[in-house]
CSV table of C-alpha atoms in Angstrom, one decimal:
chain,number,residue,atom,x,y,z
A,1,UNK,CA,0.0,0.0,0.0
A,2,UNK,CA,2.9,2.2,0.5
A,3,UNK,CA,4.6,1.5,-2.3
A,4,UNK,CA,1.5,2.3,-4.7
A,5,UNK,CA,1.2,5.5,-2.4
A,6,UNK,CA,4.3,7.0,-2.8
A,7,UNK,CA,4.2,6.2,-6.7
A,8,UNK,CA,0.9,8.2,-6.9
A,9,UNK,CA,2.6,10.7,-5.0
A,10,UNK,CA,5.7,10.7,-7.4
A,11,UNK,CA,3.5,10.7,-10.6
A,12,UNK,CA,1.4,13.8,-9.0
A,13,UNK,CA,4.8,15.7,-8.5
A,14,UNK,CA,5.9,14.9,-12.1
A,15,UNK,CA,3.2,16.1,-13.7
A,16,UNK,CA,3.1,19.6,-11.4
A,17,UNK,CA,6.4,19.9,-12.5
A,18,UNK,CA,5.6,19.2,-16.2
A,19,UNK,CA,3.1,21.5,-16.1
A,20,UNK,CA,5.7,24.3,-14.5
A,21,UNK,CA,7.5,23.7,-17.4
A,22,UNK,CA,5.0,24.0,-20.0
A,23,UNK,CA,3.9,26.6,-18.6
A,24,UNK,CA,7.4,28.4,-18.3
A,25,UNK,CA,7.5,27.0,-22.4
A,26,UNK,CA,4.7,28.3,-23.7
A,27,UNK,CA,5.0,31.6,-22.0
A,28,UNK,CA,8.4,32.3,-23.6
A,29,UNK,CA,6.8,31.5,-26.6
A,30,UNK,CA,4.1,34.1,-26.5
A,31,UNK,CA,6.7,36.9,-25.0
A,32,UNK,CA,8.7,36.2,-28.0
A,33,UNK,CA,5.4,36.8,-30.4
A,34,UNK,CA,4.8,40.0,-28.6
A,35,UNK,CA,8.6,41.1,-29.6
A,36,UNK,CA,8.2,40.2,-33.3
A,37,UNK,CA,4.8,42.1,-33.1
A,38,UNK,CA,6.4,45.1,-31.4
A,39,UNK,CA,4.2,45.0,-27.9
A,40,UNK,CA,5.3,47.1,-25.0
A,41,UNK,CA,5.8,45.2,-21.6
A,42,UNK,CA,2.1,44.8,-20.8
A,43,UNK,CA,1.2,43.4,-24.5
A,44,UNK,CA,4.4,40.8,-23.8
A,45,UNK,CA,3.1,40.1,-20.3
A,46,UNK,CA,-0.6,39.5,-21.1
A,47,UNK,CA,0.7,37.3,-24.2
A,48,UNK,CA,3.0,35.1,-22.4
A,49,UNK,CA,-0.2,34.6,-19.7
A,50,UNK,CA,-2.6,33.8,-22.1
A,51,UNK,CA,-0.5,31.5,-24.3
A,52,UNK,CA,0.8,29.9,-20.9
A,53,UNK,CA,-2.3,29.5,-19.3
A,54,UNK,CA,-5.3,29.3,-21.7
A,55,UNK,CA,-5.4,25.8,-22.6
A,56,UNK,CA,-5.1,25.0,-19.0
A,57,UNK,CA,-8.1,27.2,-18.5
A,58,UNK,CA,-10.3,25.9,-20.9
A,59,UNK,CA,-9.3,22.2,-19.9
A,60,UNK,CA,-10.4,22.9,-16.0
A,61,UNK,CA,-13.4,24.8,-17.3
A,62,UNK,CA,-14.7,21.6,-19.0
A,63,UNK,CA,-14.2,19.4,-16.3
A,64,UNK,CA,-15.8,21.7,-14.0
A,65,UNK,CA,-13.3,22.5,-11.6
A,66,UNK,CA,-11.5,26.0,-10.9
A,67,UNK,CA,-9.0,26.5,-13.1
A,68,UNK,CA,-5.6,25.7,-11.6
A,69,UNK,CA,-4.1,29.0,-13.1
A,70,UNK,CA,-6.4,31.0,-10.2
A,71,UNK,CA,-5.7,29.0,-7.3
A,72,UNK,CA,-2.1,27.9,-7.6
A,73,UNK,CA,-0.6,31.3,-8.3
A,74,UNK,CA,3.2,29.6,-9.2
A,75,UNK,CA,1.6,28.9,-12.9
A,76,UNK,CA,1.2,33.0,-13.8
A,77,UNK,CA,4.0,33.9,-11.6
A,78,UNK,CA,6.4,31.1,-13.8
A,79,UNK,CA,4.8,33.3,-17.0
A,80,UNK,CA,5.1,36.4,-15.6
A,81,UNK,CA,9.1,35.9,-14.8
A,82,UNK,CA,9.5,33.8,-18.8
A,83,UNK,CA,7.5,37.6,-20.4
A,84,UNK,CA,10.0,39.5,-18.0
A,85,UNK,CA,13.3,37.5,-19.3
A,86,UNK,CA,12.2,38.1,-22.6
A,87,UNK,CA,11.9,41.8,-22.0
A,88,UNK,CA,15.1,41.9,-20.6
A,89,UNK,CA,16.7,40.2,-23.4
A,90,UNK,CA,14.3,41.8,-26.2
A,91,UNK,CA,16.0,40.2,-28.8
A,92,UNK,CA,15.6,41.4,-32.5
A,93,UNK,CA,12.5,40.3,-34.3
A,94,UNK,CA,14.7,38.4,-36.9
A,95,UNK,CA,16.0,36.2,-33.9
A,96,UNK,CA,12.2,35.2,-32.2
A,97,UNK,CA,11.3,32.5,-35.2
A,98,UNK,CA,13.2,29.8,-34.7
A,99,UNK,CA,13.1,29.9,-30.3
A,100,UNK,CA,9.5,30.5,-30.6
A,101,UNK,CA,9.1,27.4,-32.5
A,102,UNK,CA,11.3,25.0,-30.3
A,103,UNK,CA,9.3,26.5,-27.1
A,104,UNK,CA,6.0,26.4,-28.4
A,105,UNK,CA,7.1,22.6,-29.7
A,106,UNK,CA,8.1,21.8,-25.9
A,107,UNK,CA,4.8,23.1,-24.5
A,108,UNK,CA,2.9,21.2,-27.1
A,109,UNK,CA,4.6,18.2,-25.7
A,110,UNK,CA,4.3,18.7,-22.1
A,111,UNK,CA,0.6,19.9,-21.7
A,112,UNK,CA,-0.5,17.3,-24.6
A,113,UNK,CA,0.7,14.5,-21.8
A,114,UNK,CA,-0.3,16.5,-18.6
A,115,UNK,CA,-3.7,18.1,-19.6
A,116,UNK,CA,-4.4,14.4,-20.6
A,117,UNK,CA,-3.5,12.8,-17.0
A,118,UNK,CA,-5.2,15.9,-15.5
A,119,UNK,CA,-8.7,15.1,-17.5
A,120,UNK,CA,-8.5,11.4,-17.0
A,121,UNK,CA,-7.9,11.8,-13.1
A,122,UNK,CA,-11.0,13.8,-12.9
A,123,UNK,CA,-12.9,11.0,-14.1
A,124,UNK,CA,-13.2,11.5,-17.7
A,125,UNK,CA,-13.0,8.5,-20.1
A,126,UNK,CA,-9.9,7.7,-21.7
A,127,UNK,CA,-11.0,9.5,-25.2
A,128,UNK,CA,-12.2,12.5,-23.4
A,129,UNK,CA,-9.4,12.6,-21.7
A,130,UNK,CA,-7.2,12.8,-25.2
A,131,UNK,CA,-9.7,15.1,-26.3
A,132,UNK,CA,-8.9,17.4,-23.6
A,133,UNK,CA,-5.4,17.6,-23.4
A,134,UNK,CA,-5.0,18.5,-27.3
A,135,UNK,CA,-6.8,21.1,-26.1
A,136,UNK,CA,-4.3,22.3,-23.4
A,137,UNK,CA,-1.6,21.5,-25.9
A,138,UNK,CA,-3.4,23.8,-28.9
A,139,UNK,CA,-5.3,26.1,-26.8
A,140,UNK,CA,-2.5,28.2,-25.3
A,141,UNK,CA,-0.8,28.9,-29.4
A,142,UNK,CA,-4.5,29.4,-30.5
A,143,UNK,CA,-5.0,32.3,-28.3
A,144,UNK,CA,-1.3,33.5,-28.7
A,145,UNK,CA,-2.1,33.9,-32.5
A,146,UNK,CA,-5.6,35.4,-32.2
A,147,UNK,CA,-4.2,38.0,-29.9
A,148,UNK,CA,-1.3,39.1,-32.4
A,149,UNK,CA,-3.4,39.1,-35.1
A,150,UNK,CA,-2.3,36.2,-36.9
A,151,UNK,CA,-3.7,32.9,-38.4
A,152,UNK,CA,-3.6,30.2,-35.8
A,153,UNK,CA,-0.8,27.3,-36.6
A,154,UNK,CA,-3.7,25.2,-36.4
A,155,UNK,CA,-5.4,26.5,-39.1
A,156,UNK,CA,-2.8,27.8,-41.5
A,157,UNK,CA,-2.8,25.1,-44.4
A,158,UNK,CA,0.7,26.4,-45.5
A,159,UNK,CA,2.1,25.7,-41.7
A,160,UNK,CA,3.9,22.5,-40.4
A,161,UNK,CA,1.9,20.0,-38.6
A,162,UNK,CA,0.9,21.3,-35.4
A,163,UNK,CA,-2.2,19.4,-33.9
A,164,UNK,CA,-0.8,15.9,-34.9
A,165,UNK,CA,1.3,15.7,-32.9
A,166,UNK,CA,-0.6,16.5,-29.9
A,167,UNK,CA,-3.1,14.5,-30.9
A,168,UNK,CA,-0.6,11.1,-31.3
A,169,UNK,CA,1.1,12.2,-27.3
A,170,UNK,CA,-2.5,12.3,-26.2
A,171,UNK,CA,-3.6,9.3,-27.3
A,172,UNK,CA,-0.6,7.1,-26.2
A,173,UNK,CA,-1.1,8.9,-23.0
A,174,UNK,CA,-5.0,8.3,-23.1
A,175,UNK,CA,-4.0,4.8,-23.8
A,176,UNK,CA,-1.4,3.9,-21.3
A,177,UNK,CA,-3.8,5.2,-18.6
A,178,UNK,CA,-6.6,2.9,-19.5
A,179,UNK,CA,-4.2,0.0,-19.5
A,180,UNK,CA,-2.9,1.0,-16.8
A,181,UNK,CA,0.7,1.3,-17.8
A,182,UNK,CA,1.3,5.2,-17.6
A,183,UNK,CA,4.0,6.4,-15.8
A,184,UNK,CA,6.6,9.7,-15.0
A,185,UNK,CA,8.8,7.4,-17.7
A,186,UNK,CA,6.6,6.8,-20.3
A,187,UNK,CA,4.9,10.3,-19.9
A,188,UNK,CA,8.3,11.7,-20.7
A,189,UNK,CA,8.7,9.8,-23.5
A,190,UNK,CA,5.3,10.7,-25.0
A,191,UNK,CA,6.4,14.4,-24.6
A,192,UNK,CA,9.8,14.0,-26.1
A,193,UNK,CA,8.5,12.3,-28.6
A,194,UNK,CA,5.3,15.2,-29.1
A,195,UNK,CA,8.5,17.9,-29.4
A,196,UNK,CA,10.7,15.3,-31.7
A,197,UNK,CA,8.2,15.2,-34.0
A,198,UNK,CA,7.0,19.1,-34.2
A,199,UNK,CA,10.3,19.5,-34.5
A,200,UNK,CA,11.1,17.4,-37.2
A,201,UNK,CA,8.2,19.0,-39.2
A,202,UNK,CA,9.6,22.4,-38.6
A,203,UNK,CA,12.7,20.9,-40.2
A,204,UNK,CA,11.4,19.2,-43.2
A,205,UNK,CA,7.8,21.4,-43.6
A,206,UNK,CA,6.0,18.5,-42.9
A,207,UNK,CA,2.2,19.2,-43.5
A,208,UNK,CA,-1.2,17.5,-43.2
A,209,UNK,CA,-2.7,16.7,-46.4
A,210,UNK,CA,-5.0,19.3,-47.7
A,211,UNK,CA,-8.5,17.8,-49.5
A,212,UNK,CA,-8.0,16.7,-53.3
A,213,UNK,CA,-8.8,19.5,-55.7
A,214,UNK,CA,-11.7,18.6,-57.9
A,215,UNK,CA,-11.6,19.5,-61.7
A,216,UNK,CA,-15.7,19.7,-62.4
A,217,UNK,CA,-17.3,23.5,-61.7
A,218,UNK,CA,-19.6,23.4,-59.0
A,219,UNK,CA,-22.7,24.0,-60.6
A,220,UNK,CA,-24.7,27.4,-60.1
């Protein structure tokens, strides 16, 4: 009894600190889309919050509990401190591609895993429970982009997969829960494999395929 205690315990404090640093990931992320959209301090602040928090948000709204980003104030103080490195550093807008896309890749991996174990531990089912934490993964870059006045990555047919790979660490995650074969190791290795992956299709423009054209005119 002990022993399945303390690895309850253990699996609760990795996925705290897997959130911290999704959270921490995400926010950089947004901070560095304020600086290539030329914010002031409060535009990079309330970006690297939203982007940080807002899948988070909409995951606890769903499963109807407070969201965690209003009670546990360490998850907007972590995105606070990421918006205020950032406007420290304030690199040059030629410089925020490329670290924008490796942090929003490591969020994507961490909250695709962690909003999933958060969904199913509040009693959702296990496909639910994927649902859900694509939706911490996405929800966070979905407001980011909104907010600067761009196309979502999710929705931008010219863009590298995004939601596929959230949607794969999900459902391994989803999966090894039912079983009941999830743990901190194999939740890290669904995350690095989310981030491998984004990566990857950053690297070589790896996009989902768009619906066959059709050669008849519609008719009038």
């Amino acid at each position: 009894m002990t022993h399945m205690i303390d690895i309850g315990a253990a699996a609760g404090i990795a996925t705290q600190v897997g959130d911290l640093l999704g959270t921490f990931a995400f926010a950089i992320s947004g901070a560095l889309m304020a600086v290539r959209k030329n914010f002031d301090i409060v535009g990079i602040a309330v970006l690297a919050c939203a982007t940080a928090v807002g899948g988070g948000i909409i995951r606890d709204l769903v499963v109807g509990v407070t969201p965690t980003a209003f009670v546990q104030l360490r998850y907007p103080a972590v995105a606070l401190l990421a918006a205020l490195l950032i406007f420290l550093w304030h690199p040059p807008r030629r410089l925020t591609h490329r670290p924008l896309d490796v942090a929003d890749a490591i969020g994507l991996g961490v909250f695709c895993v962690t909003g999933t174990v958060t969904a199913y531990t509040h009693g959702l089912g296990a496909p639910s429970a994927a649902a859900l934490g694509v939706v911490t993964a996405v929800g966070g870059g979905i407001i980011r982009d909104i907010l600067a006045g761009v196309r979502p990555s999710i929705l931008h047919p010219e863009q590298e997969i995004y939601a596929v790979p959230a949607m794969l660490g999900a459902v391994i995650t989803a999966l090894l829960l039912h079983v009941g074969h999830s743990t901190v190791i194999t939740g890290t290795l669904a995350s690095l494999a989310v981030v491998v992956l984004r990566v990857l299709a950053l690297r070589f423009h790896w996009r989902a395929p768009l619906a066959r054209p059709t050669s008849r005119r519609p008719k009038d």
